[in-house]
mmCIF file of C-alpha atoms in Angstrom:
data_model
loop_
_atom_site.group_PDB
_atom_site.id
_atom_site.type_symbol
_atom_site.label_atom_id
_atom_site.label_comp_id
_atom_site.label_asym_id
_atom_site.label_seq_id
_atom_site.Cartn_x
_atom_site.Cartn_y
_atom_site.Cartn_z
ATOM 1 C CA MET M 26 -16.294 -4.092 37.177
ATOM 2 C CA ALA M 27 -13.595 -5.165 34.731
ATOM 3 C CA GLN M 28 -12.673 -8.817 34.518
ATOM 4 C CA VAL M 29 -9.293 -9.689 36.022
ATOM 5 C CA TYR M 30 -7.544 -12.430 34.101
ATOM 6 C CA LYS M 31 -5.493 -15.013 35.970
ATOM 7 C CA PHE M 32 -2.461 -16.423 34.173
ATOM 8 C CA SER M 33 -1.049 -19.884 34.776
ATOM 9 C CA GLU M 34 2.689 -20.578 34.951
ATOM 10 C CA LYS M 35 2.419 -22.294 31.567
ATOM 11 C CA GLU M 36 0.909 -19.160 30.002
ATOM 12 C CA ILE M 37 3.564 -16.919 31.565
ATOM 13 C CA GLU M 38 6.289 -19.204 30.177
ATOM 14 C CA GLU M 39 4.614 -19.148 26.740
ATOM 15 C CA ILE M 40 4.648 -15.319 26.757
ATOM 16 C CA ALA M 41 8.304 -15.253 27.883
ATOM 17 C CA GLN M 42 9.224 -17.735 25.130
ATOM 18 C CA ALA M 43 7.423 -15.593 22.527
ATOM 19 C CA ARG M 44 9.397 -12.546 23.732
ATOM 20 C CA ARG M 45 12.686 -14.421 23.320
ATOM 21 C CA GLU M 46 11.839 -15.528 19.776
ATOM 22 C CA ASN M 47 10.280 -12.236 18.674
ATOM 23 C CA LYS M 48 12.060 -9.925 16.199
ATOM 24 C CA ASP M 49 9.395 -7.230 15.740
ATOM 25 C CA LYS M 50 9.861 -4.242 18.040
ATOM 26 C CA ARG M 51 6.149 -3.319 18.035
ATOM 27 C CA ALA M 52 5.199 -6.858 19.024
ATOM 28 C CA GLU M 53 7.974 -6.767 21.649
ATOM 29 C CA ALA M 54 6.313 -3.851 23.415
ATOM 30 C CA ARG M 55 2.952 -5.639 23.425
ATOM 31 C CA LEU M 56 4.528 -8.855 24.709
ATOM 32 C CA LYS M 57 6.381 -6.982 27.440
ATOM 33 C CA ALA M 58 3.158 -5.328 28.597
ATOM 34 C CA LEU M 59 1.341 -8.667 28.528
ATOM 35 C CA GLU M 60 4.121 -10.382 30.462
ATOM 36 C CA MET M 61 4.088 -7.682 33.114
ATOM 37 C CA ARG M 62 0.303 -7.993 33.374
ATOM 38 C CA ALA M 63 0.580 -11.787 33.638
ATOM 39 C CA LYS M 64 3.079 -11.435 36.501
ATOM 40 C CA GLY M 65 0.681 -9.161 38.400
ATOM 41 C CA ALA M 66 1.819 -5.639 37.549
ATOM 42 C CA LYS M 67 -0.776 -2.872 37.760
ATOM 43 C CA GLY M 68 -1.889 -0.773 34.783
ATOM 44 C CA LYS M 69 0.050 2.332 35.871
ATOM 45 C CA GLU M 70 3.276 0.352 36.286
ATOM 46 C CA ILE M 71 2.853 -1.129 32.817
ATOM 47 C CA ALA M 72 2.086 2.296 31.357
ATOM 48 C CA ALA M 73 5.259 3.746 32.883
ATOM 49 C CA ALA M 74 7.407 0.870 31.605
ATOM 50 C CA THR M 75 5.996 0.548 28.088
ATOM 51 C CA GLY M 76 4.480 3.912 27.196
ATOM 52 C CA PHE M 77 1.063 2.356 26.550
ATOM 53 C CA HIS M 78 -2.109 3.629 28.195
ATOM 54 C CA SER M 79 -2.859 1.837 31.447
ATOM 55 C CA ALA M 80 -6.104 0.369 30.070
ATOM 56 C CA TYR M 81 -4.285 -1.127 27.076
ATOM 57 C CA ALA M 82 -2.660 -3.791 29.268
ATOM 58 C CA ALA M 83 -6.117 -5.084 30.183
ATOM 59 C CA GLN M 84 -7.068 -5.106 26.492
ATOM 60 C CA LEU M 85 -3.919 -7.085 25.682
ATOM 61 C CA ALA M 86 -4.789 -9.630 28.382
ATOM 62 C CA ALA M 87 -8.297 -10.019 26.945
ATOM 63 C CA LYS M 88 -6.901 -10.428 23.414
ATOM 64 C CA TYR M 89 -4.437 -13.054 24.653
ATOM 65 C CA LYS M 90 -7.112 -15.032 26.482
ATOM 66 C CA LYS M 91 -9.381 -14.921 23.429
ATOM 67 C CA GLY M 92 -6.877 -15.476 20.601
ATOM 68 C CA GLY M 93 -3.700 -16.838 22.128
ATOM 69 C CA ILE M 94 -0.157 -15.593 21.575
ATOM 70 C CA GLU M 95 -0.787 -14.969 17.854
ATOM 71 C CA ALA M 96 -3.301 -12.255 18.737
ATOM 72 C CA ILE M 97 -0.484 -10.327 20.436
ATOM 73 C CA ALA M 98 2.706 -11.272 18.608
ATOM 74 C CA GLY M 99 1.273 -11.768 15.120
ATOM 75 C CA ASN M 100 1.478 -9.272 12.292
ATOM 76 C CA HIS M 101 -1.532 -6.982 12.611
ATOM 77 C CA TYR M 102 -0.995 -5.250 9.315
ATOM 78 C CA GLY M 103 -2.073 -6.598 5.982
ATOM 79 C CA GLY M 104 -0.586 -5.621 2.713
ATOM 80 C CA ASN M 105 -0.729 -6.417 -0.948
ATOM 81 C CA HIS M 106 -4.482 -6.276 -1.186
ATOM 82 C CA ARG M 107 -4.242 -6.452 -4.931
ATOM 83 C CA ASN M 108 -6.900 -8.150 -6.958
ATOM 84 C CA MET M 109 -4.382 -10.262 -8.871
ATOM 85 C CA SER M 110 -0.670 -10.969 -9.070
ATOM 86 C CA VAL M 111 1.781 -8.820 -11.008
ATOM 87 C CA GLU M 112 2.102 -11.559 -13.635
ATOM 88 C CA GLU M 113 -1.666 -11.679 -14.157
ATOM 89 C CA GLU M 114 -1.732 -7.897 -14.510
ATOM 90 C CA ALA M 115 1.054 -8.124 -17.099
ATOM 91 C CA GLU M 116 -0.996 -10.632 -19.108
ATOM 92 C CA ILE M 117 -3.936 -8.238 -19.251
ATOM 93 C CA LEU M 118 -1.691 -5.321 -20.249
ATOM 94 C CA ALA M 119 0.178 -7.310 -22.943
ATOM 95 C CA SER M 120 -2.360 -6.690 -25.720
ATOM 96 C CA PHE M 121 -2.577 -3.012 -24.819
ATOM 97 C CA ARG M 122 1.220 -2.752 -24.792
ATOM 98 C CA GLU M 123 1.390 -4.151 -28.329
ATOM 99 C CA ARG M 124 -1.112 -1.580 -29.525
ATOM 100 C CA ALA M 125 0.742 1.235 -27.753
ATOM 101 C CA GLU M 126 4.068 0.183 -29.279
ATOM 102 C CA LYS M 127 2.473 0.338 -32.747
ATOM 103 C CA GLY M 128 1.591 3.958 -32.028
ATOM 104 C CA GLU M 129 -2.099 3.486 -31.409
ATOM 105 C CA LEU M 130 -3.867 5.385 -28.635
ATOM 106 C CA VAL M 131 -4.780 3.279 -25.634
ATOM 107 C CA GLU M 132 -7.432 4.680 -23.326
ATOM 108 C CA ILE M 133 -7.764 3.977 -19.626
ATOM 109 C CA SER M 134 -11.430 3.077 -20.090
ATOM 110 C CA GLU M 135 -10.458 0.121 -22.309
ATOM 111 C CA ILE M 136 -7.880 -1.146 -19.816
ATOM 112 C CA LYS M 137 -10.348 -0.638 -16.967
ATOM 113 C CA ALA M 138 -13.015 -2.692 -18.762
ATOM 114 C CA ALA M 139 -10.570 -5.569 -19.354
ATOM 115 C CA TYR M 140 -9.353 -5.426 -15.735
ATOM 116 C CA GLN M 141 -12.902 -5.400 -14.347
ATOM 117 C CA ALA M 142 -13.799 -8.382 -16.512
ATOM 118 C CA ALA M 143 -10.803 -10.258 -15.089
ATOM 119 C CA VAL M 144 -11.505 -9.486 -11.413
ATOM 120 C CA ASP M 145 -15.303 -9.618 -11.806
ATOM 121 C CA HIS M 146 -16.089 -6.540 -9.684
ATOM 122 C CA PRO M 147 -15.999 -2.766 -10.210
ATOM 123 C CA ILE M 148 -12.788 -0.838 -9.572
ATOM 124 C CA SER M 149 -11.839 2.827 -9.685
ATOM 125 C CA ASP M 150 -9.755 4.634 -12.278
ATOM 126 C CA SER M 151 -7.050 5.231 -9.682
ATOM 127 C CA GLN M 152 -6.566 1.462 -9.357
ATOM 128 C CA ILE M 153 -5.800 1.278 -13.067
ATOM 129 C CA TYR M 154 -3.320 4.136 -12.791
ATOM 130 C CA PHE M 155 -1.569 2.272 -9.931
ATOM 131 C CA VAL M 156 -1.405 -0.896 -12.048
ATOM 132 C CA LEU M 157 0.019 1.025 -15.011
ATOM 133 C CA HIS M 158 2.595 2.736 -12.805
ATOM 134 C CA ARG M 159 3.607 -0.621 -11.330
ATOM 135 C CA HIS M 160 4.280 -1.906 -14.849
ATOM 136 C CA GLY M 161 6.289 1.103 -15.982
ATOM 137 C CA TRP M 162 3.667 2.815 -18.117
ATOM 138 C CA ARG M 163 3.489 6.570 -18.316
ATOM 139 C CA LYS M 164 0.861 8.929 -19.582
ATOM 140 C CA VAL M 165 1.757 10.356 -22.987
ATOM 141 C CA MET M 166 -0.778 12.453 -24.809
ATOM 142 C CA PRO M 167 -0.340 13.669 -28.373
ATOM 143 C CA ARG M 168 -0.549 17.403 -28.929
ATOM 144 C CA SER M 169 -1.449 18.607 -32.410
ATOM 145 C CA LYS M 170 0.086 22.076 -32.010
ATOM 146 C CA HIS M 171 1.207 24.466 -29.339
ATOM 147 C CA PRO M 172 -1.741 26.565 -28.223
ATOM 148 C CA LYS M 173 0.244 29.818 -28.415
ATOM 149 C CA LYS M 174 1.928 29.142 -31.735
ATOM 150 C CA ALA M 175 1.829 32.124 -34.061
ATOM 151 C CA SER M 176 -0.028 31.898 -37.357
ATOM 152 C CA GLY M 177 1.847 31.571 -40.651
ATOM 153 C CA GLU M 178 1.258 35.265 -41.500
ATOM 154 C CA GLU M 179 2.704 36.423 -38.185
ATOM 155 C CA ILE M 180 5.773 34.248 -38.654
ATOM 156 C CA ALA M 181 6.363 35.649 -42.165
ATOM 157 C CA ALA M 182 5.895 39.236 -40.964
ATOM 158 C CA SER M 183 8.324 38.781 -38.094
ATOM 159 C CA LYS M 184 11.182 37.801 -40.357
ATOM 160 C CA LYS M 185 13.147 40.998 -40.908
ATOM 161 C CA LEU M 186 15.734 39.876 -43.397
ATOM 162 C CA SER M 187 15.571 37.249 -46.053
ATOM 163 C CA PRO M 188 18.728 35.435 -47.221
ATOM 164 C CA GLU M 189 18.696 37.345 -50.554
ATOM 165 C CA SER M 190 18.726 40.771 -48.947
ATOM 166 C CA LYS M 191 21.975 40.140 -47.068
ATOM 167 C CA ASN M 192 24.090 40.519 -50.234
#
């Protein structure tokens, strides 16, 4: 049978205080469900009031008892899992930018090798493309000639009138 958690008055007041200070609407819903559970509401009542599944209230109570108020009200989402800061990335790209501004070709494999040496673990090509996009780079490839361009003979044959024949 599932464990039923008992909440003290101090814990109920702590949850109520966290609800008053909270500004995140997702955390608000979790705190409301936890507060209802702490005050003795059943799973179906909590589900009707919050829109959560009835078993989720029991999970929230277990999380609270294990990790405190931060386990419920804290930010559960990470972000910015980059290997280095934007400034550090700019330092690595500086030498490549100089070469690119001189008109030299810069290949992704070279940038990738320098980046991997800096972070000391393997990364994918897509990571390098994200870094380049973040720093305003764009992919420009030289094209020697248009693939459907007509040959010189065809161009000469297609000219119907020369400037001398107009007079």
